[in-house]
Coordinates of C-alpha atoms and ligand atoms in Angstrom, one line a residue:
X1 CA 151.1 122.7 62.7
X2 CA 147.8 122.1 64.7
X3 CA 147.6 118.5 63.4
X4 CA 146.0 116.9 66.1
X5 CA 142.1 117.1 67.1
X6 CA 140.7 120.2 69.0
X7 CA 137.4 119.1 69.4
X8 CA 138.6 116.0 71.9
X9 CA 140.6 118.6 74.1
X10 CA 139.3 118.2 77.6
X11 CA 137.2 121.0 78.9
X12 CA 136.0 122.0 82.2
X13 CA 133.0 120.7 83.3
X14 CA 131.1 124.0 84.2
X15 CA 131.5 127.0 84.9
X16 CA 131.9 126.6 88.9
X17 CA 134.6 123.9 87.3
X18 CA 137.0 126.5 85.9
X19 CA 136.5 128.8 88.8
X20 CA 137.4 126.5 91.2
X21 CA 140.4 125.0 88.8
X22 CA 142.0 128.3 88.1
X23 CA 141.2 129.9 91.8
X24 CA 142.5 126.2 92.6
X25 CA 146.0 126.9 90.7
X26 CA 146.2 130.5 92.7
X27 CA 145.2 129.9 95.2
X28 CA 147.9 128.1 97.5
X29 CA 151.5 128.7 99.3
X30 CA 151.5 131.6 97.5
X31 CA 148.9 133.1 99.7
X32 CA 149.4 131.7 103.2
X33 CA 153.2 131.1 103.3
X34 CA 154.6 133.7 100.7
X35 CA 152.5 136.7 101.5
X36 CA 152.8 137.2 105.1
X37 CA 156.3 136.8 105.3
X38 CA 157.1 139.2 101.9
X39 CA 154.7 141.5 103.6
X40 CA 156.3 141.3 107.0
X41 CA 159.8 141.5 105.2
X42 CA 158.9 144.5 103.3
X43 CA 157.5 146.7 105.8
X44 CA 153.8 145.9 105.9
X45 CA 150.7 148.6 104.7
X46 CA 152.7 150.1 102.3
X47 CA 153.7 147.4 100.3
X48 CA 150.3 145.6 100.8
X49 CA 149.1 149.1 98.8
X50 CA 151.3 149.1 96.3
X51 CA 150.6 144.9 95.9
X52 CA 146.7 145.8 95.2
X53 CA 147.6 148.4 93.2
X54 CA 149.1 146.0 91.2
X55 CA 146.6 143.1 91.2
X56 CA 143.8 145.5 89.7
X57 CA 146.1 147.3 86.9
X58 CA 148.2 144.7 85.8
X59 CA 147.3 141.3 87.3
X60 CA 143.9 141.0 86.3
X61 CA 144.4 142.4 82.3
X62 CA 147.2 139.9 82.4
X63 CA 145.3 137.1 83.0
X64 CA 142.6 137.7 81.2
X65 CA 144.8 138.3 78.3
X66 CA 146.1 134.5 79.2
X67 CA 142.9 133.7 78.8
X68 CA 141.8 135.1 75.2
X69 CA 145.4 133.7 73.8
X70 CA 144.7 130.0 75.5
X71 CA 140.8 129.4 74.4
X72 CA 141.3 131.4 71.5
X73 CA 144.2 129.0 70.3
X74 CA 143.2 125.6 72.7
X75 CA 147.1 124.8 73.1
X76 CA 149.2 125.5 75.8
X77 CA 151.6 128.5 75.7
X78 CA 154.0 127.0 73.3
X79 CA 151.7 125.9 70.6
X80 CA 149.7 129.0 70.8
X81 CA 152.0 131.6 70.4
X82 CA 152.9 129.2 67.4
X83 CA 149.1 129.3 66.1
X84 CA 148.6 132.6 66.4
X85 CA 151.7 134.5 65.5
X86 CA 153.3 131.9 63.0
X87 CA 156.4 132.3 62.3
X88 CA 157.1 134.9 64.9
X89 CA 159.1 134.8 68.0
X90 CA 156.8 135.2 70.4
X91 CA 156.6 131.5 70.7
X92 CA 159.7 132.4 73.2
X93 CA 157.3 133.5 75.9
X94 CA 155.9 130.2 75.9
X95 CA 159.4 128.6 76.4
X96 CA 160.0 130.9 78.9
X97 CA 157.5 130.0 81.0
X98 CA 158.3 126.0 80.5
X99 CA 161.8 127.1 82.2
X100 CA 159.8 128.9 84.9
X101 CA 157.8 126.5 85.5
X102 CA 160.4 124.5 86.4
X103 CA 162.0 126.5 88.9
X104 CA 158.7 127.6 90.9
X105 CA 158.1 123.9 90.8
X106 CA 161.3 122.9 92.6
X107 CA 161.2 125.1 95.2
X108 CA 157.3 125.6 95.8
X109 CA 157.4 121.3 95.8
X110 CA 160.0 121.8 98.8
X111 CA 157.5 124.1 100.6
X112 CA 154.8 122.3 100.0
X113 CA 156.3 119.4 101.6
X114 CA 157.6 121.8 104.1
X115 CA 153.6 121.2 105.0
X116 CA 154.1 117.5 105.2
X117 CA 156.3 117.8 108.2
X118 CA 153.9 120.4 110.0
X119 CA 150.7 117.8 109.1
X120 CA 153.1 115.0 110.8
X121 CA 154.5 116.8 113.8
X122 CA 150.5 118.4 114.2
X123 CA 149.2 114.6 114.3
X124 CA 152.1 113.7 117.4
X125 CA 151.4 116.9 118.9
X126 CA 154.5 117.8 118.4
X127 CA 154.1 121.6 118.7
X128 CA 152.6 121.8 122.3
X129 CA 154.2 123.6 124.9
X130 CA 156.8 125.2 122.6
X131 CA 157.3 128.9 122.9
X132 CA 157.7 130.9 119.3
X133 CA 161.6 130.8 120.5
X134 CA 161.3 127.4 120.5
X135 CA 159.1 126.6 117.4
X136 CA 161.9 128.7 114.8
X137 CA 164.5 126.2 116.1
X138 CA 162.1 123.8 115.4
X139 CA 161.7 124.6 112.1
X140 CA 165.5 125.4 111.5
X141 CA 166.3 122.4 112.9
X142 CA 163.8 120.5 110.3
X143 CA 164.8 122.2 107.5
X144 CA 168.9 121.7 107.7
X145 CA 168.0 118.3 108.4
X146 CA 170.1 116.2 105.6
X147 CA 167.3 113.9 104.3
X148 CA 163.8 114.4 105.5
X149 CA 162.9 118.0 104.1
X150 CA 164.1 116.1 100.5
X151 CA 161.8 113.5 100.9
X152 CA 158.4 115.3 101.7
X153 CA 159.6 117.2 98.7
X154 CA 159.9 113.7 96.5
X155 CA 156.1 112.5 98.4
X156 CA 154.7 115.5 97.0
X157 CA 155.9 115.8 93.7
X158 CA 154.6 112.4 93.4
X159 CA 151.7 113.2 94.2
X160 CA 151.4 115.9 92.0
X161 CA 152.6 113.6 89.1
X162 CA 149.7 111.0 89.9
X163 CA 147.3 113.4 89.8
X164 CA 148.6 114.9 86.7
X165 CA 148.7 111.5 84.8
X166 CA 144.6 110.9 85.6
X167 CA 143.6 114.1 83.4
X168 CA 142.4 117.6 83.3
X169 CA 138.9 117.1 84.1
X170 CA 138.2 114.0 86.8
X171 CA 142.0 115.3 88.8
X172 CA 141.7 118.7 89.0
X173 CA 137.7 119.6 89.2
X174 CA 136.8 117.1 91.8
X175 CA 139.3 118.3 94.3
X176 CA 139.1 121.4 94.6
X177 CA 135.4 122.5 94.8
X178 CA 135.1 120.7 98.0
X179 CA 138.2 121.8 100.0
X180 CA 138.6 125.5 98.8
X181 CA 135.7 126.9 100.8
X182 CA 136.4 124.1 103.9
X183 CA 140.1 126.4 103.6
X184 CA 138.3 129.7 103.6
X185 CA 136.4 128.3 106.7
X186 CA 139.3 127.4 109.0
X187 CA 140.8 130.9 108.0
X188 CA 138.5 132.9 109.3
X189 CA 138.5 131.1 112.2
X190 CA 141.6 132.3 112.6
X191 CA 141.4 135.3 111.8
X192 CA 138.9 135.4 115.0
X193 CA 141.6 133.9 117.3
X194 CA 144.2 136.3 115.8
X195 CA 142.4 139.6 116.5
X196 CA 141.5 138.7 120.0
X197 CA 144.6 138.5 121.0
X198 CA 145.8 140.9 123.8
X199 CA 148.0 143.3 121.7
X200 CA 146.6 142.2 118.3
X201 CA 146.3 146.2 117.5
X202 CA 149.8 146.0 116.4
X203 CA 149.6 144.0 114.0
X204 CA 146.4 145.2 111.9
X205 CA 148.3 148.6 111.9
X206 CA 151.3 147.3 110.9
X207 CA 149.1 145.3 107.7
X208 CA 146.7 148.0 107.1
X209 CA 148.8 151.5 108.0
X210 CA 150.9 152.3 105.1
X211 CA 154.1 153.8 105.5
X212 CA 155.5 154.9 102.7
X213 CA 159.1 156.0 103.9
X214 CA 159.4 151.8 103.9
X215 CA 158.7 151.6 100.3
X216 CA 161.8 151.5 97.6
X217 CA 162.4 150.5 93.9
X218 CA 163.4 146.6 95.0
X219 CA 160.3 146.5 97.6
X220 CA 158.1 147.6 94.8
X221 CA 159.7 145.1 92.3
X222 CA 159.0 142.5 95.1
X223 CA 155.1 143.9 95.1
X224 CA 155.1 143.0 91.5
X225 CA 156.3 139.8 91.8
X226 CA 154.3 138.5 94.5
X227 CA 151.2 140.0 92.7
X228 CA 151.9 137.6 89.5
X229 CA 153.1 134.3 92.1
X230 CA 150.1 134.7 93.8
X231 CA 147.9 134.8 90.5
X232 CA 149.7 132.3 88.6
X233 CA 150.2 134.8 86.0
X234 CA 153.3 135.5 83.6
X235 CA 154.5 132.2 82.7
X236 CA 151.5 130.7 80.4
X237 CA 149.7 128.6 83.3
X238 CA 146.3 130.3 82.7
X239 CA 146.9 129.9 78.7
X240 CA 146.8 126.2 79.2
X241 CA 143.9 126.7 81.6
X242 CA 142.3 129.0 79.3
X243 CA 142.6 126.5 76.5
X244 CA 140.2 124.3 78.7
X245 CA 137.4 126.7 79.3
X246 CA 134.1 126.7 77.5
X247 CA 133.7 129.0 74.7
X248 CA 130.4 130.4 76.4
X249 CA 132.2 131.1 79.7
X250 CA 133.2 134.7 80.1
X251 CA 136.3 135.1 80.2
X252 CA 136.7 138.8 81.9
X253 CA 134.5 137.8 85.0
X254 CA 136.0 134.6 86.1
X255 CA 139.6 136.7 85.7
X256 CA 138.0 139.1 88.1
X257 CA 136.6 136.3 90.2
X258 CA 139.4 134.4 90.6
X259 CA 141.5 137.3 91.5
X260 CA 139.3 138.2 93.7
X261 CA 139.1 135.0 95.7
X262 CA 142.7 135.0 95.6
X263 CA 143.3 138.4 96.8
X264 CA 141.0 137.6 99.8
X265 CA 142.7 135.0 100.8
X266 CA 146.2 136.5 101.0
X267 CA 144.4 139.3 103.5
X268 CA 143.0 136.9 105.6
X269 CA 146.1 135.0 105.6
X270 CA 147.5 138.5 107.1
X271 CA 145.2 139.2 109.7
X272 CA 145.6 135.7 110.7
X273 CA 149.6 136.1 111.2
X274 CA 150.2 139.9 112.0
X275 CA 148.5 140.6 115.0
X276 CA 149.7 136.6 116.3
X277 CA 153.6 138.2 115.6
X278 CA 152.9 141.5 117.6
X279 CA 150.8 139.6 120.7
X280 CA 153.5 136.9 121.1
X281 CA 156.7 139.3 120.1
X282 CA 157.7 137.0 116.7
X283 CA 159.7 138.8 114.1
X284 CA 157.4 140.1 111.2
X285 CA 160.7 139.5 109.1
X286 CA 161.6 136.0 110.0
X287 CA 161.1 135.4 106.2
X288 CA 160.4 131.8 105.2
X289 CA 159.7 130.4 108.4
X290 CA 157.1 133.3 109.3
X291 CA 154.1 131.8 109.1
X292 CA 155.8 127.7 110.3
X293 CA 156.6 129.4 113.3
X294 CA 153.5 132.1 114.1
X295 CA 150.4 129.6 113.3
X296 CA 151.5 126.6 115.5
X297 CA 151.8 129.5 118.5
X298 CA 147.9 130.5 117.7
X299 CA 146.9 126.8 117.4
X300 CA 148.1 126.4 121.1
X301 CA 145.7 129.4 121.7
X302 CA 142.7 127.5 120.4
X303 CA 140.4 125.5 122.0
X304 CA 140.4 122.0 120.0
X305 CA 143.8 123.7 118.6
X306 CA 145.1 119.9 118.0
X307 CA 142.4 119.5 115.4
X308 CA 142.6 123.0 113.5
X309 CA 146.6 122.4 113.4
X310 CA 145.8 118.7 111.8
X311 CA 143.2 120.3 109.5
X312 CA 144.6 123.4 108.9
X313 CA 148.1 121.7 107.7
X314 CA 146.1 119.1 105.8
X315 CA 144.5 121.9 103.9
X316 CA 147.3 123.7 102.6
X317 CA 148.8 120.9 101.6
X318 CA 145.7 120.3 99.1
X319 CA 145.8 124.0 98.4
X320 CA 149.5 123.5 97.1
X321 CA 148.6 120.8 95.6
X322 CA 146.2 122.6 93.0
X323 CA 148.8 124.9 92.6
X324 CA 151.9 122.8 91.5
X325 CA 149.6 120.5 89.3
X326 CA 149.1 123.6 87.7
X327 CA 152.7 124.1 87.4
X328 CA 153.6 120.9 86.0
X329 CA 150.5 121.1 83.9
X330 CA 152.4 123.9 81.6
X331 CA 155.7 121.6 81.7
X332 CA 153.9 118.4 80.3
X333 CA 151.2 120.2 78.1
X334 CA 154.5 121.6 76.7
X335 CA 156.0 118.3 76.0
X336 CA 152.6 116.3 75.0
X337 CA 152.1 118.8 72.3
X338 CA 155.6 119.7 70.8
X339 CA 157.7 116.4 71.6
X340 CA 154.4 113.9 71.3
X341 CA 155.0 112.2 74.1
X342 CA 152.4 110.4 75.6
X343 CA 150.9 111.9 78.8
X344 CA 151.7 109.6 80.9
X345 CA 155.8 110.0 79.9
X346 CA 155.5 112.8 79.6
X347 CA 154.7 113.4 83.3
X348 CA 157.0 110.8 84.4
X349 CA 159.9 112.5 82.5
X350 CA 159.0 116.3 83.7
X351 CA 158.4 114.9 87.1
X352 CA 161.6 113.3 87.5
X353 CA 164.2 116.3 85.6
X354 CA 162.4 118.9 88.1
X355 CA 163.1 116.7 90.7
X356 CA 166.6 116.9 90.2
X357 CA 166.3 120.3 90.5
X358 CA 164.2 120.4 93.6
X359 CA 166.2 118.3 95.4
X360 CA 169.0 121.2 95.5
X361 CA 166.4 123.5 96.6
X362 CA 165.0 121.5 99.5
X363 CA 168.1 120.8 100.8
X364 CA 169.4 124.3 100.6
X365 CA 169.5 124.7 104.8
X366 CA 171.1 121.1 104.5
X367 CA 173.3 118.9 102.3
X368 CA 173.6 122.3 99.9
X369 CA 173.7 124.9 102.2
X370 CA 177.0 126.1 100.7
X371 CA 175.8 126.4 97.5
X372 CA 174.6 130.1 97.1
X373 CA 175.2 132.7 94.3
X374 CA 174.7 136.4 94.4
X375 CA 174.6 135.9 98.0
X376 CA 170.8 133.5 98.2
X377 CA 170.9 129.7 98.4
X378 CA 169.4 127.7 95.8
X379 CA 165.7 128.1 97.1
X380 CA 166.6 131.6 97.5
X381 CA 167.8 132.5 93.9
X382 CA 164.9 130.3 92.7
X383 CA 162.3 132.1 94.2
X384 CA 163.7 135.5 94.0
X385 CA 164.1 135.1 89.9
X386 CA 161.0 133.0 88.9
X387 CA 158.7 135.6 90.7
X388 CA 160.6 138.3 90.0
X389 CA 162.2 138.4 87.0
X390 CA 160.5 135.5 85.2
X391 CA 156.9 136.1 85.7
X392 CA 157.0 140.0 85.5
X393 CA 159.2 139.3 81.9
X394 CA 156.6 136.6 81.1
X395 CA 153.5 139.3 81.6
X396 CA 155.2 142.0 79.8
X397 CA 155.1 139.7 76.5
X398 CA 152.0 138.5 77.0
X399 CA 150.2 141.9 77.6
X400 CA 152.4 143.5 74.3
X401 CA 151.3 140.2 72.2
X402 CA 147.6 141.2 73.0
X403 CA 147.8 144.7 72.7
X404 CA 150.3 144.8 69.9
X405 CA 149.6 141.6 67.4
X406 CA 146.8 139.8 68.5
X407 CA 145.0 143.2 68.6
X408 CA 141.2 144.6 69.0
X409 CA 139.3 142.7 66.9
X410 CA 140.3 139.8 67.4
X411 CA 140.5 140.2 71.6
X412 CA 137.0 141.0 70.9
X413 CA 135.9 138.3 69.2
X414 CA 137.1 135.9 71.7
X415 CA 136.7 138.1 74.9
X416 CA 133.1 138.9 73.9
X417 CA 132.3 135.0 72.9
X418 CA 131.6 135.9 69.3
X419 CA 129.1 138.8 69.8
X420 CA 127.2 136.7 72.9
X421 CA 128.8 139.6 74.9
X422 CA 129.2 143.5 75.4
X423 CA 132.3 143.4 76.5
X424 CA 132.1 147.1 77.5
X425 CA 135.2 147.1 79.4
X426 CA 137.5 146.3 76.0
X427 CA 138.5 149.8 75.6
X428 CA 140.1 150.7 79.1
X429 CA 141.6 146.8 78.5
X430 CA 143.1 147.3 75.1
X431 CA 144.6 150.6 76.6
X432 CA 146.2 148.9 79.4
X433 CA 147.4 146.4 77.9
X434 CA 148.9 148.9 74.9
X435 CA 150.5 150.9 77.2
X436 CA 149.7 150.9 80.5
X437 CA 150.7 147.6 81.3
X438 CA 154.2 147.0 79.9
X439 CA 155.2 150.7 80.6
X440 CA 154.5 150.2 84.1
X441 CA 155.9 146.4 84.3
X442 CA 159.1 148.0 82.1
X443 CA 159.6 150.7 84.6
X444 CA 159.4 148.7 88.2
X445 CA 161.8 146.2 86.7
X446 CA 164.0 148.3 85.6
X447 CA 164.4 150.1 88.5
X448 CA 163.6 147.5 90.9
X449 CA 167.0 145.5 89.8
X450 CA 168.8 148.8 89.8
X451 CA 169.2 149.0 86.1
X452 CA 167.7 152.3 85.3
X453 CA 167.3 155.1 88.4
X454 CA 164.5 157.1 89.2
Ligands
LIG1 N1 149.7 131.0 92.5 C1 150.3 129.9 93.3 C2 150.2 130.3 94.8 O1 150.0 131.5 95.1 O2 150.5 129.5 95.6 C3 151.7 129.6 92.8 C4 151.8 129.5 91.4 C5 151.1 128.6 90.7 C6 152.6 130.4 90.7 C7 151.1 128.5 89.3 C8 152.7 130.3 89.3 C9 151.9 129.4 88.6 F1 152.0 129.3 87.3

């Protein structure tokens, strides 16, 4: 195994290169579409609690652990489960999070081009004058629409293929370090508008006041879940990432960064939404179409509100964007290095089977709106079991391989950059990652599918 040559594996150009690559992979949909709604689904402060809670015990040891595993073997999950535990199974975690990737593709690809539609209807004003009433059957309307919601879905994975097929390095860097913080920017803006509202109270209590008679087993599963979406944990991404960061970075501070970055942008994405929902009287539980529905109603509000809308929408598309190259990344790594394809086909050939895929998902309001199972549409049972099921599973095995077979010394060697670091923080980290970790992922999935009772 390991016949091919490490040293020409592409790296990230510096260190702002890998920040802004992996904040650009979780930072995306994830944060602005996803959050609000779960959160405004799930009863709001409490579950925002129980999601931090889980972001700093289990989200950030998990990625860093994706990190040590992906620079420490410089493959992709597959191959370096295969490296470093040969002849042991855990090279199953890294198929595993091939197959996730594939669903969170196909149905984050159909959100994302859920965006293309808002960047078109923003640039022929087509939101103006609508009331929130009116703006949900907009959106219902466009989404069991027969053809067009599949192809923004087929644009954008396009897109994501082209950019995939020009490399790590010059498609990925160069992208994102300009348009993050531009994102970050129009945010806050919002955020302004948001909470000077009349009645915009409502809503920061609702995000911030926890209520804890709203929280159960499935909620908190959900917490879980949207903690490793948001942070492109679980599923290997941040292995492959890992396997393209410098061997002087530091691994445990741009997990901490990045999750950091991430985390802030999910809040702001809240108190951008929540107190719009309360001032104009929009359901905080009108689930996928939540924030489609609340931010064209606060554009309206804005001075120059044409402009934000085009920019904003522009925006998240790119912000997607970094996140589903990310995605496909793990798919083709997976077949570059095991099958030996060349990139390019092997792109082209991931591209196209998840395609097939997505094309079920974005047309679950339309053509496949019949098709549903366990009582969720195609998008619906994709999204619920990628996040989680898939990702939660996925983290699990990757904090036991560290913890349990990887182990100490070695974690130290590659967390600590050979001795160049202290690494002071590797006890607490070995003893999350032992037990803290997997007993707490073990017992919220477990109970949060109603498998075992508490
Ligand atoms: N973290 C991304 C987001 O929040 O939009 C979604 C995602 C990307 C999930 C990559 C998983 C992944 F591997």
């Amino acid at each position: 195994m390991a016949n091919f040559d490490v040293s020409k594996r592409d790296s990230f150009g510096s260190k702002i290169g890998v920040i802004a690559a992996t904040a650009g992979s979780a930072i995306g949909l994830g944060n602005i579409w996803r959050f609000p709604y779960v959160v405004g689904e799930n009863g709001g402060g409490a579950f925002l609690f129980v999601y931090l809670a889980f972001i700093l015990a289990i989200g950030i040891p998990v990625m860093l652990s994706e990190f040590v595993i992906g620079r420490s073997a410089q493959l992709s999950p597959y191959g370096a489960f295969k490296k470093l535990a040969p002849g042991r199974p855990w090279f199953l975690i890294g198929i595993m999070g091939v197959g996730a990737a594939f669903m969170i593709l196909a149905f984050y690809a159909a959100v994302a081009g859920w965006t293309l539609e808002y960047i078109f209807q923003s640039v022929k004003n087509g939101f103006t004058g609508k009331s929130p009433d009116e703006l949900s059957t907009m959106f219902d309307e466009f989404r069991q629409d027969s053809l067009r919601p599949v192809i923004w879905f087929l644009l954008f994975m396009g897109l994501t293929a082209w950019i995939v097929i020009s490399g790590v390095r010059k498609g990925i860097e160069k992208y994102t370090k300009i348009l993050m913080p531009i994102l970050l920017v129009i945010l806050v803006v919002l955020c302004i508008r948001a909470v000077t509202l009349p009645g915009a109270g409502a809503g920061l209590t609702f995000l911030f006041k926890p209520d804890f008679s709203k929280i159960n087993a499935e909620t908190i599963l959900k917490a879980l879940g949207q903690a490793f979406f948001s942070l492109s944990i679980g599923m290997g991404t941040l292995i492959t990432y890992g396997s393209y960061i410098k061997k002087n970075d530091n691994l445990a501070t741009t997990a901490v960064s990045v999750s950091f970055a991430d985390t802030l942008i999910a809040i702001l994405a809240g108190i951008a939404i929540f107190p719009a929902v309360f001032a104009f009287g929009i359901n905080p539980g009108a689930e996928e179409g939540l924030v489609f529905i609340t931010l064209p109603t606060i554009f309206q509000q804005m001075p120059g509100g044409y402009y934000f809308s085009l920019l904003f929408f522009m925006l998240l598309a790119v912000a997607a964007l970094t996140s589903t190259i990310s995605v496909l990344e793990v798919v083709v790594a997976y077949f570059v290095e095991e099958l030996k394809m060349t990139r390019k086909k092997a792109t082209i050939f991931a591209t196209l089977s998840i395609s097939v895929l997505g094309i079920v998902a974005a047309g679950s309001w339309g053509w496949f709106e019949n098709l549903t199972l366990f009582g969720l549409n195609i998008f619906g049972l994709l999204n619920f079991t990628s996040a989680n099921i898939l990702l939660p599973l996925g983290g699990f095995f990757i904090v036991a391989f560290i913890g349990w077979y990887f182990g100490k010394e070695e974690t130290r060697k590659e967390a600590g950059n050979e001795g160049a670091l202290k690494a002071r923080y590797l006890p607490v980290y070995m003893f999350i990652v032992k037990f803290i970790a997997p007993i707490a992922i073990a017992l919220v999935f477990l109970n949060g599918l109603g498998i075992v009772k508490f």
